[in-house]
């Protein structure tokens, strides 16, 4: 029961049998429907979301999804359109995802600001893993709107202005909201906040020095 004009958070558990597991190769989603009833048991609000079943965890410093170790091939991603700037049309998001798929990239690391719901929906649909990181000032909002997307496999904090103490406090608060995903911080080599050893983030250390083509 929820009192009128009040806010509250409720949790529930249910068992789903014989469901397909969501991965980048098999981005299967289902419709989950929520109904809100009044005191007379009449439906007063209905919400539908797309939803995918998958697990993500760190096992011996390796990322696993659905109990299988998975090699991540990631790029840093910024929402930007050459014509509209930070106003990005849906077709541009879809084009970016198609280019990544063709290049064998299976995931992105977000930077700066939270990723829009439009891009997250497309990542759910086409199968792109998302390491949802941003500036710590926006992290609570990011978790709140990203936690129901199967594409989001980890949370994290941006590289710039990383503070292990402050980020640790934020992580502790957010684990109460969602404890189903590990955390990743690219500059946290002591793993005070990050659950995973940082990936090589300098392209030159992996592919050699930058060259103009």
JSON list of C-alpha atoms in Angstrom, two decimals:
[
{"chain": "A", "resi": 1, "resn": "UNK", "atom": "CA", "xyz": [0.00, 0.00, 0.00]},
{"chain": "A", "resi": 2, "resn": "UNK", "atom": "CA", "xyz": [1.29, 3.44, -0.97]},
{"chain": "A", "resi": 3, "resn": "UNK", "atom": "CA", "xyz": [-0.11, 6.61, 0.51]},
{"chain": "A", "resi": 4, "resn": "UNK", "atom": "CA", "xyz": [-1.15, 9.29, -1.95]},
{"chain": "A", "resi": 5, "resn": "UNK", "atom": "CA", "xyz": [1.45, 11.93, -2.78]},
{"chain": "A", "resi": 6, "resn": "UNK", "atom": "CA", "xyz": [4.23, 9.89, -1.18]},
{"chain": "A", "resi": 7, "resn": "UNK", "atom": "CA", "xyz": [7.38, 8.28, -2.50]},
{"chain": "A", "resi": 8, "resn": "UNK", "atom": "CA", "xyz": [8.62, 4.83, -1.57]},
{"chain": "A", "resi": 9, "resn": "UNK", "atom": "CA", "xyz": [10.78, 2.03, -2.94]},
{"chain": "A", "resi": 10, "resn": "UNK", "atom": "CA", "xyz": [9.58, -1.57, -3.01]},
{"chain": "A", "resi": 11, "resn": "UNK", "atom": "CA", "xyz": [11.42, -4.74, -3.94]},
{"chain": "A", "resi": 12, "resn": "UNK", "atom": "CA", "xyz": [10.07, -8.09, -5.06]},
{"chain": "A", "resi": 13, "resn": "UNK", "atom": "CA", "xyz": [11.49, -11.38, -6.28]},
{"chain": "A", "resi": 14, "resn": "UNK", "atom": "CA", "xyz": [10.07, -13.73, -8.87]},
{"chain": "A", "resi": 15, "resn": "UNK", "atom": "CA", "xyz": [11.27, -16.88, -10.60]},
{"chain": "A", "resi": 16, "resn": "UNK", "atom": "CA", "xyz": [11.34, -17.12, -14.40]},
{"chain": "A", "resi": 17, "resn": "UNK", "atom": "CA", "xyz": [11.76, -20.56, -15.94]},
{"chain": "A", "resi": 18, "resn": "UNK", "atom": "CA", "xyz": [13.19, -21.40, -19.38]},
{"chain": "A", "resi": 19, "resn": "UNK", "atom": "CA", "xyz": [14.12, -17.85, -20.32]},
{"chain": "A", "resi": 20, "resn": "UNK", "atom": "CA", "xyz": [16.81, -16.97, -22.83]},
{"chain": "A", "resi": 21, "resn": "UNK", "atom": "CA", "xyz": [19.87, -15.26, -21.39]},
{"chain": "A", "resi": 22, "resn": "UNK", "atom": "CA", "xyz": [20.72, -11.79, -22.66]},
{"chain": "A", "resi": 23, "resn": "UNK", "atom": "CA", "xyz": [24.21, -11.41, -24.21]},
{"chain": "A", "resi": 24, "resn": "UNK", "atom": "CA", "xyz": [25.78, -9.28, -26.91]},
{"chain": "A", "resi": 25, "resn": "UNK", "atom": "CA", "xyz": [25.26, -12.15, -29.36]},
{"chain": "A", "resi": 26, "resn": "UNK", "atom": "CA", "xyz": [21.72, -12.99, -28.18]},
{"chain": "A", "resi": 27, "resn": "UNK", "atom": "CA", "xyz": [20.08, -9.76, -26.96]},
{"chain": "A", "resi": 28, "resn": "UNK", "atom": "CA", "xyz": [16.76, -11.41, -26.13]},
{"chain": "A", "resi": 29, "resn": "UNK", "atom": "CA", "xyz": [14.32, -9.22, -24.24]},
{"chain": "A", "resi": 30, "resn": "UNK", "atom": "CA", "xyz": [10.90, -9.76, -22.69]},
{"chain": "A", "resi": 31, "resn": "UNK", "atom": "CA", "xyz": [8.07, -7.41, -21.80]},
{"chain": "A", "resi": 32, "resn": "UNK", "atom": "CA", "xyz": [7.53, -6.88, -18.09]},
{"chain": "A", "resi": 33, "resn": "UNK", "atom": "CA", "xyz": [4.25, -5.16, -17.17]},
{"chain": "A", "resi": 34, "resn": "UNK", "atom": "CA", "xyz": [3.51, -3.37, -13.90]},
{"chain": "A", "resi": 35, "resn": "UNK", "atom": "CA", "xyz": [0.00, -2.47, -12.78]},
{"chain": "A", "resi": 36, "resn": "UNK", "atom": "CA", "xyz": [-0.88, -0.02, -10.01]},
{"chain": "A", "resi": 37, "resn": "UNK", "atom": "CA", "xyz": [-4.21, -0.62, -8.28]},
{"chain": "A", "resi": 38, "resn": "UNK", "atom": "CA", "xyz": [-6.29, 1.66, -6.11]},
{"chain": "A", "resi": 39, "resn": "UNK", "atom": "CA", "xyz": [-7.98, 0.61, -2.85]},
{"chain": "A", "resi": 40, "resn": "UNK", "atom": "CA", "xyz": [-10.90, -0.79, -4.89]},
{"chain": "A", "resi": 41, "resn": "UNK", "atom": "CA", "xyz": [-8.50, -3.05, -6.85]},
{"chain": "A", "resi": 42, "resn": "UNK", "atom": "CA", "xyz": [-9.03, -1.00, -9.99]},
{"chain": "A", "resi": 43, "resn": "UNK", "atom": "CA", "xyz": [-6.11, -0.52, -12.36]},
{"chain": "A", "resi": 44, "resn": "UNK", "atom": "CA", "xyz": [-5.11, 3.15, -12.33]},
{"chain": "A", "resi": 45, "resn": "UNK", "atom": "CA", "xyz": [-1.71, 2.95, -14.02]},
{"chain": "A", "resi": 46, "resn": "UNK", "atom": "CA", "xyz": [0.08, 0.47, -16.29]},
{"chain": "A", "resi": 47, "resn": "UNK", "atom": "CA", "xyz": [3.76, 0.57, -17.25]},
{"chain": "A", "resi": 48, "resn": "UNK", "atom": "CA", "xyz": [5.60, -1.73, -19.65]},
{"chain": "A", "resi": 49, "resn": "UNK", "atom": "CA", "xyz": [9.35, -2.15, -19.98]},
{"chain": "A", "resi": 50, "resn": "UNK", "atom": "CA", "xyz": [11.62, -4.31, -22.08]},
{"chain": "A", "resi": 51, "resn": "UNK", "atom": "CA", "xyz": [13.71, -6.53, -19.85]},
{"chain": "A", "resi": 52, "resn": "UNK", "atom": "CA", "xyz": [16.54, -9.02, -20.28]},
{"chain": "A", "resi": 53, "resn": "UNK", "atom": "CA", "xyz": [17.78, -11.82, -18.03]},
{"chain": "A", "resi": 54, "resn": "UNK", "atom": "CA", "xyz": [21.52, -12.00, -17.39]},
{"chain": "A", "resi": 55, "resn": "UNK", "atom": "CA", "xyz": [24.06, -11.99, -14.57]},
{"chain": "A", "resi": 56, "resn": "UNK", "atom": "CA", "xyz": [27.40, -10.18, -14.36]},
{"chain": "A", "resi": 57, "resn": "UNK", "atom": "CA", "xyz": [30.17, -10.66, -11.83]},
{"chain": "A", "resi": 58, "resn": "UNK", "atom": "CA", "xyz": [33.92, -10.55, -11.30]},
{"chain": "A", "resi": 59, "resn": "UNK", "atom": "CA", "xyz": [35.55, -13.95, -10.70]},
{"chain": "A", "resi": 60, "resn": "UNK", "atom": "CA", "xyz": [39.31, -14.00, -9.98]},
{"chain": "A", "resi": 61, "resn": "UNK", "atom": "CA", "xyz": [39.68, -10.53, -11.50]},
{"chain": "A", "resi": 62, "resn": "UNK", "atom": "CA", "xyz": [37.96, -11.60, -14.72]},
{"chain": "A", "resi": 63, "resn": "UNK", "atom": "CA", "xyz": [34.59, -10.41, -15.92]},
{"chain": "A", "resi": 64, "resn": "UNK", "atom": "CA", "xyz": [31.90, -13.07, -16.30]},
{"chain": "A", "resi": 65, "resn": "UNK", "atom": "CA", "xyz": [28.43, -12.84, -17.76]},
{"chain": "A", "resi": 66, "resn": "UNK", "atom": "CA", "xyz": [25.91, -15.63, -17.26]},
{"chain": "A", "resi": 67, "resn": "UNK", "atom": "CA", "xyz": [28.64, -17.63, -15.45]},
{"chain": "A", "resi": 68, "resn": "UNK", "atom": "CA", "xyz": [31.00, -17.50, -18.44]},
{"chain": "A", "resi": 69, "resn": "UNK", "atom": "CA", "xyz": [34.22, -15.50, -18.71]},
{"chain": "A", "resi": 70, "resn": "UNK", "atom": "CA", "xyz": [33.83, -12.91, -21.41]},
{"chain": "A", "resi": 71, "resn": "UNK", "atom": "CA", "xyz": [36.50, -10.93, -23.28]},
{"chain": "A", "resi": 72, "resn": "UNK", "atom": "CA", "xyz": [35.42, -7.31, -23.41]},
{"chain": "A", "resi": 73, "resn": "UNK", "atom": "CA", "xyz": [36.33, -5.28, -26.49]},
{"chain": "A", "resi": 74, "resn": "UNK", "atom": "CA", "xyz": [35.45, -1.76, -25.41]},
{"chain": "A", "resi": 75, "resn": "UNK", "atom": "CA", "xyz": [35.71, 1.79, -26.66]},
{"chain": "A", "resi": 76, "resn": "UNK", "atom": "CA", "xyz": [35.06, 5.02, -24.78]},
{"chain": "A", "resi": 77, "resn": "UNK", "atom": "CA", "xyz": [31.83, 6.54, -26.00]},
{"chain": "A", "resi": 78, "resn": "UNK", "atom": "CA", "xyz": [30.62, 10.12, -25.94]},
{"chain": "A", "resi": 79, "resn": "UNK", "atom": "CA", "xyz": [27.16, 11.10, -27.14]},
{"chain": "A", "resi": 80, "resn": "UNK", "atom": "CA", "xyz": [27.95, 13.50, -29.98]},
{"chain": "A", "resi": 81, "resn": "UNK", "atom": "CA", "xyz": [26.63, 14.23, -33.44]},
{"chain": "A", "resi": 82, "resn": "UNK", "atom": "CA", "xyz": [28.74, 16.07, -36.05]},
{"chain": "A", "resi": 83, "resn": "UNK", "atom": "CA", "xyz": [25.71, 18.13, -37.04]},
{"chain": "A", "resi": 84, "resn": "UNK", "atom": "CA", "xyz": [23.75, 18.53, -33.83]},
{"chain": "A", "resi": 85, "resn": "UNK", "atom": "CA", "xyz": [26.53, 18.40, -31.24]},
{"chain": "A", "resi": 86, "resn": "UNK", "atom": "CA", "xyz": [25.17, 16.98, -27.98]},
{"chain": "A", "resi": 87, "resn": "UNK", "atom": "CA", "xyz": [21.71, 16.76, -29.55]},
{"chain": "A", "resi": 88, "resn": "UNK", "atom": "CA", "xyz": [22.01, 13.30, -31.06]},
{"chain": "A", "resi": 89, "resn": "UNK", "atom": "CA", "xyz": [19.26, 11.83, -33.27]},
{"chain": "A", "resi": 90, "resn": "UNK", "atom": "CA", "xyz": [18.23, 8.21, -32.88]},
{"chain": "A", "resi": 91, "resn": "UNK", "atom": "CA", "xyz": [19.59, 7.28, -36.31]},
{"chain": "A", "resi": 92, "resn": "UNK", "atom": "CA", "xyz": [23.07, 8.47, -35.27]},
{"chain": "A", "resi": 93, "resn": "UNK", "atom": "CA", "xyz": [23.00, 6.23, -32.20]},
{"chain": "A", "resi": 94, "resn": "UNK", "atom": "CA", "xyz": [21.94, 3.31, -34.36]},
{"chain": "A", "resi": 95, "resn": "UNK", "atom": "CA", "xyz": [24.68, 4.07, -36.90]},
{"chain": "A", "resi": 96, "resn": "UNK", "atom": "CA", "xyz": [27.30, 4.15, -34.13]},
{"chain": "A", "resi": 97, "resn": "UNK", "atom": "CA", "xyz": [26.17, 0.76, -32.87]},
{"chain": "A", "resi": 98, "resn": "UNK", "atom": "CA", "xyz": [26.22, -0.77, -36.35]},
{"chain": "A", "resi": 99, "resn": "UNK", "atom": "CA", "xyz": [29.78, 0.50, -36.91]},
{"chain": "A", "resi": 100, "resn": "UNK", "atom": "CA", "xyz": [30.90, -0.96, -33.59]},
{"chain": "A", "resi": 101, "resn": "UNK", "atom": "CA", "xyz": [29.30, -4.30, -34.35]},
{"chain": "A", "resi": 102, "resn": "UNK", "atom": "CA", "xyz": [31.02, -4.50, -37.74]},
{"chain": "A", "resi": 103, "resn": "UNK", "atom": "CA", "xyz": [34.37, -3.68, -36.11]},
{"chain": "A", "resi": 104, "resn": "UNK", "atom": "CA", "xyz": [34.00, -6.48, -33.55]},
{"chain": "A", "resi": 105, "resn": "UNK", "atom": "CA", "xyz": [33.49, -4.09, -30.63]},
{"chain": "A", "resi": 106, "resn": "UNK", "atom": "CA", "xyz": [31.09, -5.54, -28.06]},
{"chain": "A", "resi": 107, "resn": "UNK", "atom": "CA", "xyz": [30.86, -2.75, -25.50]},
{"chain": "A", "resi": 108, "resn": "UNK", "atom": "CA", "xyz": [31.36, 0.88, -24.54]},
{"chain": "A", "resi": 109, "resn": "UNK", "atom": "CA", "xyz": [32.63, 2.80, -21.53]},
{"chain": "A", "resi": 110, "resn": "UNK", "atom": "CA", "xyz": [30.66, 5.97, -21.04]},
{"chain": "A", "resi": 111, "resn": "UNK", "atom": "CA", "xyz": [32.39, 9.16, -19.97]},
{"chain": "A", "resi": 112, "resn": "UNK", "atom": "CA", "xyz": [31.42, 12.53, -18.53]},
{"chain": "A", "resi": 113, "resn": "UNK", "atom": "CA", "xyz": [27.63, 12.59, -18.42]},
{"chain": "A", "resi": 114, "resn": "UNK", "atom": "CA", "xyz": [25.12, 9.72, -18.04]},
{"chain": "A", "resi": 115, "resn": "UNK", "atom": "CA", "xyz": [24.14, 7.95, -21.25]},
{"chain": "A", "resi": 116, "resn": "UNK", "atom": "CA", "xyz": [20.68, 8.80, -22.56]},
{"chain": "A", "resi": 117, "resn": "UNK", "atom": "CA", "xyz": [17.84, 6.33, -22.29]},
{"chain": "A", "resi": 118, "resn": "UNK", "atom": "CA", "xyz": [17.56, 6.29, -26.09]},
{"chain": "A", "resi": 119, "resn": "UNK", "atom": "CA", "xyz": [21.10, 4.95, -26.48]},
{"chain": "A", "resi": 120, "resn": "UNK", "atom": "CA", "xyz": [20.67, 2.47, -23.63]},
{"chain": "A", "resi": 121, "resn": "UNK", "atom": "CA", "xyz": [17.51, 1.11, -25.26]},
{"chain": "A", "resi": 122, "resn": "UNK", "atom": "CA", "xyz": [19.40, 0.54, -28.51]},
{"chain": "A", "resi": 123, "resn": "UNK", "atom": "CA", "xyz": [22.27, -1.15, -26.65]},
{"chain": "A", "resi": 124, "resn": "UNK", "atom": "CA", "xyz": [19.67, -3.46, -25.09]},
{"chain": "A", "resi": 125, "resn": "UNK", "atom": "CA", "xyz": [18.13, -4.16, -28.49]},
{"chain": "A", "resi": 126, "resn": "UNK", "atom": "CA", "xyz": [21.30, -4.77, -30.52]},
{"chain": "A", "resi": 127, "resn": "UNK", "atom": "CA", "xyz": [23.57, -6.25, -27.84]},
{"chain": "A", "resi": 128, "resn": "UNK", "atom": "CA", "xyz": [26.20, -3.75, -26.74]},
{"chain": "A", "resi": 129, "resn": "UNK", "atom": "CA", "xyz": [27.65, -4.01, -23.24]},
{"chain": "A", "resi": 130, "resn": "UNK", "atom": "CA", "xyz": [27.77, -0.77, -21.28]},
{"chain": "A", "resi": 131, "resn": "UNK", "atom": "CA", "xyz": [30.16, 0.16, -18.50]},
{"chain": "A", "resi": 132, "resn": "UNK", "atom": "CA", "xyz": [28.06, 2.98, -17.07]},
{"chain": "A", "resi": 133, "resn": "UNK", "atom": "CA", "xyz": [30.56, 5.47, -15.70]},
{"chain": "A", "resi": 134, "resn": "UNK", "atom": "CA", "xyz": [30.31, 9.21, -15.29]},
{"chain": "A", "resi": 135, "resn": "UNK", "atom": "CA", "xyz": [31.30, 12.07, -13.00]},
{"chain": "A", "resi": 136, "resn": "UNK", "atom": "CA", "xyz": [30.47, 11.20, -9.41]},
{"chain": "A", "resi": 137, "resn": "UNK", "atom": "CA", "xyz": [28.05, 14.16, -9.19]},
{"chain": "A", "resi": 138, "resn": "UNK", "atom": "CA", "xyz": [25.69, 12.39, -11.60]},
{"chain": "A", "resi": 139, "resn": "UNK", "atom": "CA", "xyz": [26.23, 8.79, -10.56]},
{"chain": "A", "resi": 140, "resn": "UNK", "atom": "CA", "xyz": [23.09, 8.42, -8.45]},
{"chain": "A", "resi": 141, "resn": "UNK", "atom": "CA", "xyz": [20.88, 9.61, -11.30]},
{"chain": "A", "resi": 142, "resn": "UNK", "atom": "CA", "xyz": [22.73, 7.32, -13.72]},
{"chain": "A", "resi": 143, "resn": "UNK", "atom": "CA", "xyz": [22.18, 4.23, -11.57]},
{"chain": "A", "resi": 144, "resn": "UNK", "atom": "CA", "xyz": [18.51, 5.08, -11.05]},
{"chain": "A", "resi": 145, "resn": "UNK", "atom": "CA", "xyz": [17.76, 5.21, -14.77]},
{"chain": "A", "resi": 146, "resn": "UNK", "atom": "CA", "xyz": [20.23, 2.55, -15.98]},
{"chain": "A", "resi": 147, "resn": "UNK", "atom": "CA", "xyz": [19.60, -0.25, -13.47]},
{"chain": "A", "resi": 148, "resn": "UNK", "atom": "CA", "xyz": [16.82, -1.91, -15.51]},
{"chain": "A", "resi": 149, "resn": "UNK", "atom": "CA", "xyz": [18.82, -2.11, -18.73]},
{"chain": "A", "resi": 150, "resn": "UNK", "atom": "CA", "xyz": [20.40, -5.55, -19.38]},
{"chain": "A", "resi": 151, "resn": "UNK", "atom": "CA", "xyz": [23.13, -3.92, -21.47]},
{"chain": "A", "resi": 152, "resn": "UNK", "atom": "CA", "xyz": [24.53, -2.19, -18.36]},
{"chain": "A", "resi": 153, "resn": "UNK", "atom": "CA", "xyz": [27.03, -4.70, -16.95]},
{"chain": "A", "resi": 154, "resn": "UNK", "atom": "CA", "xyz": [29.07, -2.48, -14.63]},
{"chain": "A", "resi": 155, "resn": "UNK", "atom": "CA", "xyz": [28.91, 0.90, -12.95]},
{"chain": "A", "resi": 156, "resn": "UNK", "atom": "CA", "xyz": [31.87, 3.18, -12.52]},
{"chain": "A", "resi": 157, "resn": "UNK", "atom": "CA", "xyz": [33.31, 6.63, -12.05]},
{"chain": "A", "resi": 158, "resn": "UNK", "atom": "CA", "xyz": [34.94, 8.79, -14.70]},
{"chain": "A", "resi": 159, "resn": "UNK", "atom": "CA", "xyz": [38.70, 9.15, -14.94]},
{"chain": "A", "resi": 160, "resn": "UNK", "atom": "CA", "xyz": [38.74, 12.87, -14.28]},
{"chain": "A", "resi": 161, "resn": "UNK", "atom": "CA", "xyz": [38.77, 14.08, -10.68]},
{"chain": "A", "resi": 162, "resn": "UNK", "atom": "CA", "xyz": [38.56, 10.57, -9.22]},
{"chain": "A", "resi": 163, "resn": "UNK", "atom": "CA", "xyz": [38.50, 10.57, -5.41]},
{"chain": "A", "resi": 164, "resn": "UNK", "atom": "CA", "xyz": [38.57, 7.10, -3.85]},
{"chain": "A", "resi": 165, "resn": "UNK", "atom": "CA", "xyz": [37.10, 8.24, -0.52]},
{"chain": "A", "resi": 166, "resn": "UNK", "atom": "CA", "xyz": [34.17, 10.18, -1.97]},
{"chain": "A", "resi": 167, "resn": "UNK", "atom": "CA", "xyz": [33.53, 7.61, -4.69]},
{"chain": "A", "resi": 168, "resn": "UNK", "atom": "CA", "xyz": [33.60, 4.84, -2.10]},
{"chain": "A", "resi": 169, "resn": "UNK", "atom": "CA", "xyz": [30.87, 6.60, -0.10]},
{"chain": "A", "resi": 170, "resn": "UNK", "atom": "CA", "xyz": [28.71, 6.98, -3.21]},
{"chain": "A", "resi": 171, "resn": "UNK", "atom": "CA", "xyz": [29.24, 3.34, -4.16]},
{"chain": "A", "resi": 172, "resn": "UNK", "atom": "CA", "xyz": [28.16, 2.20, -0.67]},
{"chain": "A", "resi": 173, "resn": "UNK", "atom": "CA", "xyz": [24.93, 4.18, -0.94]},
{"chain": "A", "resi": 174, "resn": "UNK", "atom": "CA", "xyz": [24.17, 2.92, -4.42]},
{"chain": "A", "resi": 175, "resn": "UNK", "atom": "CA", "xyz": [24.77, -0.73, -3.53]},
{"chain": "A", "resi": 176, "resn": "UNK", "atom": "CA", "xyz": [21.59, -0.46, -1.47]},
{"chain": "A", "resi": 177, "resn": "UNK", "atom": "CA", "xyz": [19.71, 0.39, -4.67]},
{"chain": "A", "resi": 178, "resn": "UNK", "atom": "CA", "xyz": [21.45, -2.10, -6.98]},
{"chain": "A", "resi": 179, "resn": "UNK", "atom": "CA", "xyz": [23.98, -4.69, -5.82]},
{"chain": "A", "resi": 180, "resn": "UNK", "atom": "CA", "xyz": [23.75, -6.87, -8.93]},
{"chain": "A", "resi": 181, "resn": "UNK", "atom": "CA", "xyz": [26.59, -5.26, -10.87]},
{"chain": "A", "resi": 182, "resn": "UNK", "atom": "CA", "xyz": [30.33, -4.87, -10.18]},
{"chain": "A", "resi": 183, "resn": "UNK", "atom": "CA", "xyz": [32.05, -1.47, -10.22]},
{"chain": "A", "resi": 184, "resn": "UNK", "atom": "CA", "xyz": [34.89, -0.30, -12.43]},
{"chain": "A", "resi": 185, "resn": "UNK", "atom": "CA", "xyz": [37.23, 2.70, -12.17]},
{"chain": "A", "resi": 186, "resn": "UNK", "atom": "CA", "xyz": [39.93, 3.15, -14.79]},
{"chain": "A", "resi": 187, "resn": "UNK", "atom": "CA", "xyz": [42.31, 5.03, -12.45]},
{"chain": "A", "resi": 188, "resn": "UNK", "atom": "CA", "xyz": [41.75, 2.91, -9.32]},
{"chain": "A", "resi": 189, "resn": "UNK", "atom": "CA", "xyz": [44.78, 0.62, -9.56]},
{"chain": "A", "resi": 190, "resn": "UNK", "atom": "CA", "xyz": [44.63, -0.14, -5.81]},
{"chain": "A", "resi": 191, "resn": "UNK", "atom": "CA", "xyz": [41.02, -1.34, -6.22]},
{"chain": "A", "resi": 192, "resn": "UNK", "atom": "CA", "xyz": [39.70, 0.74, -3.34]},
{"chain": "A", "resi": 193, "resn": "UNK", "atom": "CA", "xyz": [36.46, 1.26, -5.25]},
{"chain": "A", "resi": 194, "resn": "UNK", "atom": "CA", "xyz": [36.86, -0.80, -8.41]},
{"chain": "A", "resi": 195, "resn": "UNK", "atom": "CA", "xyz": [36.08, -4.52, -8.32]},
{"chain": "A", "resi": 196, "resn": "UNK", "atom": "CA", "xyz": [38.24, -5.12, -11.38]},
{"chain": "A", "resi": 197, "resn": "UNK", "atom": "CA", "xyz": [41.82, -4.23, -12.26]},
{"chain": "A", "resi": 198, "resn": "UNK", "atom": "CA", "xyz": [41.75, -1.29, -14.69]},
{"chain": "A", "resi": 199, "resn": "UNK", "atom": "CA", "xyz": [41.98, -2.10, -18.39]},
{"chain": "A", "resi": 200, "resn": "UNK", "atom": "CA", "xyz": [44.77, -0.61, -20.52]},
{"chain": "A", "resi": 201, "resn": "UNK", "atom": "CA", "xyz": [43.26, 2.76, -21.43]},
{"chain": "A", "resi": 202, "resn": "UNK", "atom": "CA", "xyz": [46.02, 4.26, -23.55]},
{"chain": "A", "resi": 203, "resn": "UNK", "atom": "CA", "xyz": [45.59, 3.25, -27.18]},
{"chain": "A", "resi": 204, "resn": "UNK", "atom": "CA", "xyz": [49.33, 3.54, -27.74]},
{"chain": "A", "resi": 205, "resn": "UNK", "atom": "CA", "xyz": [50.06, 0.78, -25.22]},
{"chain": "A", "resi": 206, "resn": "UNK", "atom": "CA", "xyz": [47.85, -1.61, -27.17]},
{"chain": "A", "resi": 207, "resn": "UNK", "atom": "CA", "xyz": [47.98, -0.57, -30.82]},
{"chain": "A", "resi": 208, "resn": "UNK", "atom": "CA", "xyz": [51.21, 1.41, -31.02]},
{"chain": "A", "resi": 209, "resn": "UNK", "atom": "CA", "xyz": [51.69, 5.16, -31.44]},
{"chain": "A", "resi": 210, "resn": "UNK", "atom": "CA", "xyz": [49.03, 7.36, -33.03]},
{"chain": "A", "resi": 211, "resn": "UNK", "atom": "CA", "xyz": [49.51, 8.04, -36.73]},
{"chain": "A", "resi": 212, "resn": "UNK", "atom": "CA", "xyz": [47.70, 10.33, -39.14]},
{"chain": "A", "resi": 213, "resn": "UNK", "atom": "CA", "xyz": [46.13, 8.33, -41.96]}
]
